CSV table of C-alpha atoms and ligand atoms in Angstrom, one decimal:
chain,number,residue,atom,x,y,z
A,20,MET,CA,88.1,101.7,117.8
A,21,TRP,CA,91.3,103.4,116.8
A,22,MET,CA,90.3,104.0,113.2
A,23,SER,CA,89.9,107.7,112.4
A,24,SER,CA,87.2,108.6,110.0
A,25,ARG,CA,89.8,109.7,107.4
A,26,ALA,CA,91.5,106.3,107.7
A,27,ALA,CA,88.1,104.6,107.3
A,28,ASP,CA,87.4,106.7,104.2
A,29,VAL,CA,90.4,105.2,102.4
A,30,PRO,CA,88.8,102.9,99.8
A,31,GLY,CA,89.6,99.2,100.0
A,32,SER,CA,91.6,97.8,97.1
A,33,VAL,CA,90.5,95.2,94.5
A,34,PHE,CA,94.1,94.2,94.4
A,35,ALA,CA,93.7,92.3,97.7
A,36,LEU,CA,90.9,90.2,96.0
A,37,MET,CA,93.2,89.6,93.0
A,38,ASP,CA,96.0,88.6,95.4
A,39,ALA,CA,93.6,86.0,97.0
A,40,ALA,CA,92.6,84.7,93.5
A,41,LYS,CA,96.3,84.4,92.6
A,42,SER,CA,97.0,82.4,95.8
A,43,ARG,CA,94.1,80.0,95.1
A,44,ALA,CA,95.4,79.5,91.6
A,45,ARG,CA,98.9,78.8,92.8
A,46,ALA,CA,97.6,76.4,95.5
A,47,SER,CA,95.8,74.5,92.8
A,48,GLY,CA,99.1,74.0,91.0
A,49,LEU,CA,98.4,76.3,88.1
A,50,PRO,CA,101.5,78.1,86.7
A,51,ILE,CA,101.0,81.8,87.2
A,52,ILE,CA,101.6,84.6,84.8
A,53,ASP,CA,101.4,87.8,86.9
A,54,LEU,CA,100.7,90.9,84.9
A,55,SER,CA,98.7,92.7,87.6
A,56,ILE,CA,101.2,95.1,89.1
A,57,GLY,CA,103.0,97.8,87.3
A,58,SER,CA,106.4,97.2,89.0
A,59,SER,CA,109.3,97.1,86.5
A,60,ASP,CA,111.1,93.8,86.3
A,61,GLN,CA,114.2,95.5,84.9
A,62,SER,CA,117.2,96.6,86.9
A,63,PRO,CA,118.5,100.2,87.3
A,64,PRO,CA,121.6,101.0,85.2
A,65,GLU,CA,124.7,99.4,86.7
A,66,VAL,CA,126.4,102.8,87.3
A,67,VAL,CA,123.4,103.8,89.4
A,68,LEU,CA,123.7,100.7,91.5
A,69,GLU,CA,127.4,101.2,91.9
A,70,ALA,CA,126.9,104.8,93.1
A,71,LEU,CA,124.6,103.5,95.8
A,72,ARG,CA,127.0,100.7,96.8
A,73,GLU,CA,129.8,103.4,97.0
A,74,ALA,CA,127.5,105.7,99.1
A,75,THR,CA,126.9,103.0,101.6
A,76,ARG,CA,130.6,102.9,102.3
A,77,ASP,CA,130.6,106.7,103.0
A,78,PRO,CA,129.8,107.4,106.7
A,79,LEU,CA,128.7,110.9,105.7
A,80,THR,CA,125.5,109.3,104.3
A,81,TYR,CA,124.5,107.7,107.6
A,82,ARG,CA,123.1,110.7,109.2
A,83,TYR,CA,119.7,112.4,108.7
A,84,PRO,CA,119.7,114.3,105.4
A,85,LEU,CA,118.9,118.0,105.9
A,86,PHE,CA,117.4,120.2,103.2
A,87,SER,CA,120.9,121.5,102.3
A,88,ASP,CA,122.0,117.9,101.8
A,89,THR,CA,119.4,117.5,99.1
A,90,ALA,CA,121.0,120.2,96.9
A,91,PRO,CA,122.8,117.8,94.5
A,92,LEU,CA,119.5,115.9,93.8
A,93,ARG,CA,117.6,119.2,93.5
A,94,GLU,CA,120.2,120.5,91.1
A,95,ALA,CA,120.2,117.3,89.1
A,96,ALA,CA,116.4,117.4,88.9
A,97,ALA,CA,116.6,121.1,87.7
A,98,ALA,CA,119.2,120.2,85.1
A,99,TYR,CA,117.0,117.2,83.9
A,100,LEU,CA,113.9,119.4,83.5
A,101,LEU,CA,115.9,121.9,81.5
A,102,ARG,CA,117.7,119.4,79.3
A,103,ARG,CA,114.6,117.3,78.7
A,104,PHE,CA,111.7,119.8,78.5
A,105,GLY,CA,113.4,123.2,78.3
A,106,VAL,CA,111.8,124.0,81.7
A,107,ARG,CA,113.8,126.3,84.0
A,108,VAL,CA,113.3,125.8,87.7
A,109,ASN,CA,115.1,127.2,90.7
A,110,PRO,CA,116.5,124.2,92.6
A,111,GLU,CA,116.4,126.1,95.9
A,112,THR,CA,112.7,127.0,95.8
A,113,GLU,CA,111.0,125.1,93.0
A,114,VAL,CA,112.2,121.5,93.5
A,115,LEU,CA,111.8,119.1,96.4
A,116,PRO,CA,113.0,115.4,96.7
A,117,LEU,CA,110.2,112.9,97.3
A,118,ILE,CA,110.0,109.4,98.7
A,119,GLY,CA,108.3,108.5,95.5
A,120,ALA,CA,105.5,110.3,93.6
A,121,GLN,CA,102.8,108.5,95.6
A,122,GLU,CA,104.1,109.9,98.9
A,123,GLY,CA,104.5,113.3,97.2
A,124,LEU,CA,100.9,113.4,96.1
A,125,ALA,CA,99.5,112.4,99.5
A,126,HIS,CA,101.5,115.1,101.2
A,127,LEU,CA,100.9,117.7,98.5
A,128,LEU,CA,97.2,117.3,98.9
A,129,LEU,CA,97.6,117.8,102.7
A,130,ALA,CA,99.8,120.8,102.0
A,131,VAL,CA,97.7,122.7,99.5
A,132,THR,CA,94.0,121.9,100.3
A,133,ASP,CA,91.7,122.1,103.3
A,134,PRO,CA,89.2,119.5,104.3
A,135,GLY,CA,86.0,119.8,102.2
A,136,ASP,CA,87.9,121.2,99.2
A,137,THR,CA,87.2,119.7,95.8
A,138,LEU,CA,89.7,117.6,93.8
A,139,LEU,CA,89.0,116.8,90.2
A,140,LEU,CA,90.7,113.5,89.3
A,141,PRO,CA,90.7,111.1,86.4
A,142,ASP,CA,88.4,108.1,86.1
A,143,PRO,CA,89.8,105.6,85.5
A,144,GLY,CA,92.9,106.6,87.5
A,145,TYR,CA,95.7,105.3,89.7
A,146,PRO,CA,93.8,103.9,92.7
A,147,PRO,CA,95.9,105.5,95.5
A,148,TYR,CA,94.6,108.9,94.2
A,149,LEU,CA,91.3,108.3,96.0
A,150,GLY,CA,93.0,107.2,99.2
A,151,ALA,CA,95.2,110.3,99.2
A,152,ALA,CA,92.1,112.5,98.7
A,153,ALA,CA,90.3,110.7,101.5
A,154,VAL,CA,93.2,111.2,103.9
A,155,ALA,CA,93.1,114.9,103.1
A,156,GLY,CA,89.3,115.0,103.6
A,157,LEU,CA,88.6,116.1,100.0
A,158,LYS,CA,85.5,115.9,97.9
A,159,THR,CA,86.4,114.1,94.7
A,160,VAL,CA,84.8,114.8,91.4
A,161,PRO,CA,85.7,112.2,88.7
A,162,LEU,CA,86.6,113.4,85.2
A,163,PRO,CA,85.7,110.6,82.8
A,164,LEU,CA,88.5,109.5,80.5
A,165,LEU,CA,86.8,108.0,77.5
A,166,PRO,CA,88.3,106.1,74.5
A,167,GLU,CA,86.5,108.3,72.0
A,168,ARG,CA,88.4,111.4,73.4
A,169,GLY,CA,91.8,109.6,73.5
A,170,PHE,CA,91.3,109.2,77.3
A,171,LEU,CA,91.7,113.0,77.8
A,172,PRO,CA,89.3,114.7,80.1
A,173,GLY,CA,86.7,117.2,78.7
A,174,LEU,CA,87.3,120.2,81.0
A,175,ASP,CA,84.6,122.1,79.1
A,176,ALA,CA,82.1,119.7,80.7
A,177,VAL,CA,83.0,120.7,84.2
A,178,PRO,CA,80.2,122.8,85.7
A,179,ALA,CA,81.2,126.5,85.8
A,180,ASP,CA,80.1,126.8,89.5
A,181,LEU,CA,82.4,124.0,90.6
A,182,GLN,CA,85.4,125.6,92.3
A,183,PRO,CA,88.0,122.8,92.4
A,184,ARG,CA,91.0,123.5,94.6
A,185,ALA,CA,93.1,121.1,92.5
A,186,LEU,CA,93.0,119.2,89.2
A,187,LEU,CA,95.0,116.0,89.1
A,188,LEU,CA,96.2,114.7,85.7
A,189,ASN,CA,98.6,111.9,84.7
A,190,TYR,CA,100.0,111.5,81.1
A,191,PRO,CA,101.4,109.1,80.0
A,192,ASN,CA,98.5,107.6,81.8
A,193,ASN,CA,98.0,104.7,84.1
A,194,PRO,CA,95.9,102.6,83.4
A,195,THR,CA,94.9,103.7,79.8
A,196,SER,CA,98.5,104.3,78.5
A,197,ALA,CA,97.1,107.5,76.8
A,198,VAL,CA,99.4,110.4,76.2
A,199,ALA,CA,98.8,114.2,76.1
A,200,ASP,CA,100.6,116.8,74.1
A,201,ALA,CA,102.0,120.2,75.2
A,202,ALA,CA,98.9,122.0,73.8
A,203,PHE,CA,96.6,119.9,76.1
A,204,PHE,CA,98.7,120.9,79.2
A,205,ALA,CA,98.7,124.6,78.1
A,206,GLU,CA,94.9,124.5,77.9
A,207,ALA,CA,94.6,122.6,81.2
A,208,ALA,CA,96.9,125.1,82.9
A,209,ALA,CA,95.0,128.1,81.5
A,210,TRP,CA,91.7,126.5,82.6
A,211,CYS,CA,93.1,126.0,86.1
A,212,ARG,CA,94.5,129.6,86.3
A,213,ALA,CA,91.1,131.0,85.4
A,214,ARG,CA,89.6,129.2,88.4
A,215,SER,CA,92.5,129.5,90.9
A,216,THR,CA,92.8,125.8,90.8
A,217,LEU,CA,96.2,124.1,91.3
A,218,LEU,CA,97.2,121.8,88.4
A,219,ILE,CA,98.9,118.7,89.7
A,220,HIS,CA,100.6,116.5,87.1
A,221,ASP,CA,101.7,113.0,88.2
A,222,HIS,CA,104.5,112.2,85.7
A,223,PRO,CA,106.1,108.9,86.7
A,224,TYR,CA,106.2,107.5,83.1
A,225,ALA,CA,108.0,110.6,81.6
A,226,GLU,CA,110.8,108.4,80.2
A,227,LEU,CA,108.9,105.2,79.6
A,228,THR,CA,108.0,106.2,76.0
A,229,TYR,CA,108.3,104.2,72.8
A,230,ASP,CA,109.4,104.7,69.2
A,231,ASN,CA,110.3,108.4,68.8
A,232,TYR,CA,107.6,109.7,71.1
A,233,ARG,CA,108.8,112.0,73.9
A,234,ALA,CA,106.3,112.9,76.6
A,235,PRO,CA,106.0,116.7,77.4
A,236,SER,CA,106.0,118.2,80.9
A,237,ALA,CA,103.0,120.2,82.3
A,238,LEU,CA,105.6,122.7,83.5
A,239,GLU,CA,106.1,123.7,79.8
A,240,ALA,CA,102.9,125.6,80.4
A,241,GLY,CA,104.7,127.7,83.1
A,242,LEU,CA,105.3,127.1,86.8
A,243,ASP,CA,102.6,129.4,88.1
A,244,GLY,CA,99.9,127.2,89.7
A,245,VAL,CA,101.4,123.9,88.3
A,246,VAL,CA,103.2,121.2,90.3
A,247,GLU,CA,104.6,118.1,88.6
A,248,LEU,CA,105.6,114.9,90.4
A,249,HIS,CA,108.5,112.9,88.9
A,250,SER,CA,109.6,109.5,89.9
A,251,LEU,CA,112.6,107.2,89.3
A,252,SER,CA,110.4,104.1,89.9
A,253,LYS,CA,109.4,103.4,86.3
A,254,THR,CA,111.8,105.4,84.3
A,255,HIS,CA,115.0,104.0,86.0
A,256,HIS,CA,113.5,100.8,87.4
A,257,MET,CA,114.0,102.1,91.0
A,258,GLY,CA,110.6,101.4,92.4
A,259,GLY,CA,112.0,99.9,95.6
A,260,PHE,CA,114.3,102.8,96.2
A,261,ARG,CA,111.4,105.2,96.8
A,262,VAL,CA,112.7,108.3,95.2
A,263,GLY,CA,111.4,111.1,93.0
A,264,PHE,CA,110.9,114.8,93.1
A,265,ALA,CA,108.2,117.5,92.9
A,266,ALA,CA,108.8,120.6,90.8
A,267,GLY,CA,106.8,123.7,90.0
A,268,ASP,CA,105.0,126.6,91.7
A,269,ALA,CA,107.2,127.9,94.5
A,270,GLY,CA,104.3,128.5,96.9
A,271,ALA,CA,103.0,124.9,96.5
A,272,VAL,CA,106.5,123.5,96.8
A,273,ALA,CA,107.1,125.5,100.0
A,274,ALA,CA,103.8,124.2,101.4
A,275,LEU,CA,104.8,120.6,100.6
A,276,ALA,CA,108.2,121.1,102.2
A,277,ARG,CA,106.4,122.3,105.3
A,278,VAL,CA,104.2,119.3,105.6
A,279,LYS,CA,107.0,116.9,104.8
A,280,GLY,CA,109.1,118.6,107.4
A,281,ALA,CA,106.7,117.2,110.0
A,282,VAL,CA,106.7,113.8,108.5
A,283,ASP,CA,110.1,112.7,107.0
A,284,PHE,CA,113.8,113.5,106.5
A,285,HIS,CA,114.1,113.1,102.8
A,286,PRO,CA,115.4,109.9,101.1
A,287,TYR,CA,118.6,108.3,102.3
A,288,LEU,CA,121.6,110.3,101.0
A,289,GLY,CA,123.0,107.3,99.1
A,290,ILE,CA,119.7,106.9,97.3
A,291,GLN,CA,119.7,110.7,96.5
A,292,ARG,CA,123.2,110.3,95.0
A,293,ALA,CA,122.1,107.4,92.9
A,294,ALA,CA,119.0,109.2,91.7
A,295,ALA,CA,121.0,112.4,90.9
A,296,LEU,CA,123.3,110.3,88.8
A,297,ALA,CA,120.4,108.5,87.1
A,298,LEU,CA,118.7,111.8,86.1
A,299,GLY,CA,121.9,113.0,84.4
A,300,LEU,CA,122.5,109.8,82.3
A,301,PRO,CA,122.5,110.1,78.6
A,302,ASP,CA,119.5,108.4,76.9
A,303,GLU,CA,121.5,105.5,75.6
A,304,VAL,CA,122.1,104.4,79.2
A,305,GLY,CA,119.1,105.9,81.0
A,306,ARG,CA,116.3,104.8,78.6
A,307,THR,CA,117.3,101.2,77.9
A,308,GLY,CA,114.2,99.9,79.6
A,309,ALA,CA,111.9,101.7,77.3
A,310,THR,CA,113.0,99.6,74.3
A,311,ILE,CA,112.3,96.4,76.3
A,312,PHE,CA,108.8,97.6,77.1
A,313,GLN,CA,108.3,98.6,73.5
A,314,ALA,CA,109.1,95.1,72.3
A,315,ARG,CA,106.5,93.7,74.8
A,316,ARG,CA,103.9,96.1,73.5
A,317,ASP,CA,104.7,95.0,69.9
A,318,ALA,CA,104.0,91.4,71.0
A,319,LEU,CA,100.9,91.8,73.1
A,320,ILE,CA,98.8,94.3,71.3
A,321,PRO,CA,98.5,92.3,68.0
A,322,ALA,CA,97.7,89.1,70.1
A,323,LEU,CA,94.8,91.0,71.9
A,324,ARG,CA,93.5,92.5,68.6
A,325,ALA,CA,93.5,89.0,67.1
A,326,MET,CA,91.0,88.2,69.9
A,327,ASN,CA,88.9,91.2,68.8
A,328,TRP,CA,89.7,93.0,72.0
A,329,GLU,CA,89.7,96.8,71.6
A,330,VAL,CA,93.0,98.2,72.5
A,331,GLN,CA,95.0,101.3,71.5
A,332,TRP,CA,98.6,101.1,70.4
A,333,PRO,CA,100.4,102.6,73.5
A,334,GLN,CA,103.1,105.2,72.8
A,335,ALA,CA,104.2,105.2,76.5
A,336,SER,CA,103.8,103.8,80.0
A,337,MET,CA,104.0,100.0,80.8
A,338,TYR,CA,100.4,98.9,80.2
A,339,ALA,CA,97.9,97.6,77.7
A,340,TRP,CA,94.3,98.8,78.4
A,341,ALA,CA,91.9,96.5,76.6
A,342,ARG,CA,88.1,96.6,76.3
A,343,VAL,CA,86.9,93.0,76.4
A,344,PRO,CA,83.8,92.5,74.1
A,345,GLY,CA,80.6,92.2,76.1
A,346,LEU,CA,82.4,92.5,79.5
A,347,THR,CA,80.2,94.0,82.2
A,348,ASP,CA,81.9,92.7,85.4
A,349,SER,CA,85.7,93.1,85.1
A,350,VAL,CA,86.4,92.0,88.7
A,351,SER,CA,84.8,88.6,88.4
A,352,TYR,CA,86.4,88.2,84.9
A,353,ALA,CA,89.8,88.9,86.3
A,354,VAL,CA,89.3,86.5,89.3
A,355,ARG,CA,88.2,83.8,86.8
A,356,ALA,CA,91.2,84.5,84.6
A,357,ALA,CA,93.5,84.0,87.5
A,358,GLU,CA,91.8,80.9,88.9
A,359,GLU,CA,91.1,79.1,85.5
A,360,SER,CA,94.1,80.2,83.4
A,361,GLY,CA,96.7,81.4,85.8
A,362,VAL,CA,96.8,84.8,84.1
A,363,VAL,CA,96.6,87.6,86.7
A,364,ILE,CA,95.5,91.0,85.2
A,365,SER,CA,93.9,94.0,86.8
A,366,PRO,CA,90.2,94.5,86.4
A,367,GLY,CA,89.3,97.9,84.9
A,368,ARG,CA,86.8,98.5,87.7
A,369,ALA,CA,89.7,98.7,90.2
A,370,PHE,CA,90.6,102.1,88.6
A,371,GLY,CA,87.2,103.6,88.7
A,372,ALA,CA,83.6,103.3,87.4
A,373,ARG,CA,84.8,104.3,83.9
A,374,GLY,CA,87.2,101.4,83.9
A,375,GLU,CA,84.4,98.8,83.9
A,376,GLY,CA,84.5,96.7,80.7
A,377,PHE,CA,88.3,97.0,80.5
A,378,VAL,CA,91.2,95.0,81.9
A,379,ARG,CA,94.8,96.2,82.3
A,380,PHE,CA,97.9,94.2,81.4
A,381,ALA,CA,101.2,95.3,83.0
A,382,LEU,CA,104.0,94.6,80.5
A,383,VAL,CA,106.2,93.1,83.1
A,384,GLN,CA,107.1,89.8,81.4
A,385,PRO,CA,109.0,89.0,78.2
A,386,PRO,CA,107.1,89.1,74.9
A,387,GLU,CA,106.6,85.4,74.5
A,388,VAL,CA,105.1,85.2,78.0
A,389,LEU,CA,102.7,88.0,77.1
A,390,VAL,CA,101.6,86.2,73.9
A,391,LYS,CA,101.1,83.0,75.9
A,392,ALA,CA,99.0,84.9,78.4
A,393,ALA,CA,96.8,86.2,75.6
A,394,GLY,CA,96.5,82.6,74.3
A,395,LEU,CA,95.4,81.3,77.7
A,396,LEU,CA,92.7,84.0,77.9
A,397,ALA,CA,91.5,83.3,74.4
A,398,GLY,CA,91.3,79.6,75.4
A,399,MET,CA,89.2,80.5,78.5
A,400,GLU,CA,86.9,82.6,76.3
A,401,VAL,CA,86.3,79.6,73.9
A,402,ARG,CA,85.7,77.3,76.9
A,403,GLU,CA,83.1,79.7,78.4
A,404,ARG,CA,81.4,80.1,75.0
A,405,VAL,CA,81.1,76.4,74.6
A,406,GLU,CA,79.7,76.0,78.1
A,407,ARG,CA,77.1,78.7,77.4
A,408,GLU,CA,75.9,77.2,74.1
B,18,PLP,C1,100.2,107.1,88.0
B,18,PLP,C2,101.2,106.6,89.0
B,18,PLP,N1,101.6,107.5,90.0
B,18,PLP,C3,102.4,107.1,90.9
B,18,PLP,C4,102.9,105.8,91.0
B,18,PLP,C5,103.8,105.5,92.1
B,18,PLP,O1,105.1,106.1,91.9
B,18,PLP,P1,106.2,106.1,93.0
B,18,PLP,O2,106.8,104.7,93.0
B,18,PLP,O3,107.1,107.2,92.6
B,18,PLP,O4,105.6,106.4,94.3
B,18,PLP,C6,102.5,104.9,90.1
B,18,PLP,C7,102.9,103.5,90.2
B,18,PLP,O5,102.4,102.6,89.6
B,18,PLP,C8,101.6,105.3,89.1
B,18,PLP,O6,101.2,104.4,88.1
């Protein structure tokens, strides 16, 4: 009775189904290897935790943080963008703290679109994108991310008469782990500017990159008509802290500030202080987690390839996105994998129609556990083949 049509339009999540399968497996006594959720198992750098502990002892942090109180975090974000990407932003007008990138996106869509506007978004993509679009009353048009194109969207294929209000991109990508170079963002920004479309780049994996790869920023293509969402959840293992920032086009940032002004009061000041410190850390301290995820990638990908699963060698993010030979129903496969082998992974279908046939592993366990998980799935495959024959 009290459900608005916009609440009713928020799609249900396959993750609830997976959670139920996990509970059944646990109840049957099976040991569980949970690789389903992309929540870092690492801790933030100790100096960041200490800054937060210190802040909790400072009564000045107990009050509502006003916009002026967010200046140190905005300035740290601006310094980070300059140091890391060579992007210059005005911390007064072109940066805004967020309670995570997910909150930022939902409110940004409310701030820059009107009901009935069109949003182009990746398929497969991070599932809350569809929910945020539904809350804003948007028409969504999926942009297929296909392996043969390196999981980059083909903007040329978008019909010329479509007038999208916004294009949403995310590289390094969840769930495919694909990356995009600066030339791609320059093309995407030019494509958007030619259509008066806002380019929104969701960038929570900016520092979770491996080997010598460094992810570019969409803001390198200029701030005009571009907004980027940054997060400390993955890059500094601060998912539970709920902190990030938006940066880019001053008009869009002002609209976002207006909507957020009606909704929240910025993150707790202690968390802002911790985040500002984290953004200024040198790579040797700030990027330690990336090496850990890299070692996990190095263990899991060869194990999956040995099973003849098609999987690219990720340069970033915290996922392996694998096409399982002959798979047509990833949801029932993932449920079986949980119930029969105790390995909990995400079905590709959960990320969109183009995710069917794939499964996603979150690299949130040590290398030997990942290899064990691959072995358990290989064993299940063999058992199923024997049963069929
Ligand atoms: C693509 C993408 N965007 C946003 C988020 C959420 O980020 P935050 O914790 O900053 O809200 C995630 C988390 O998995 C993600 O994968």
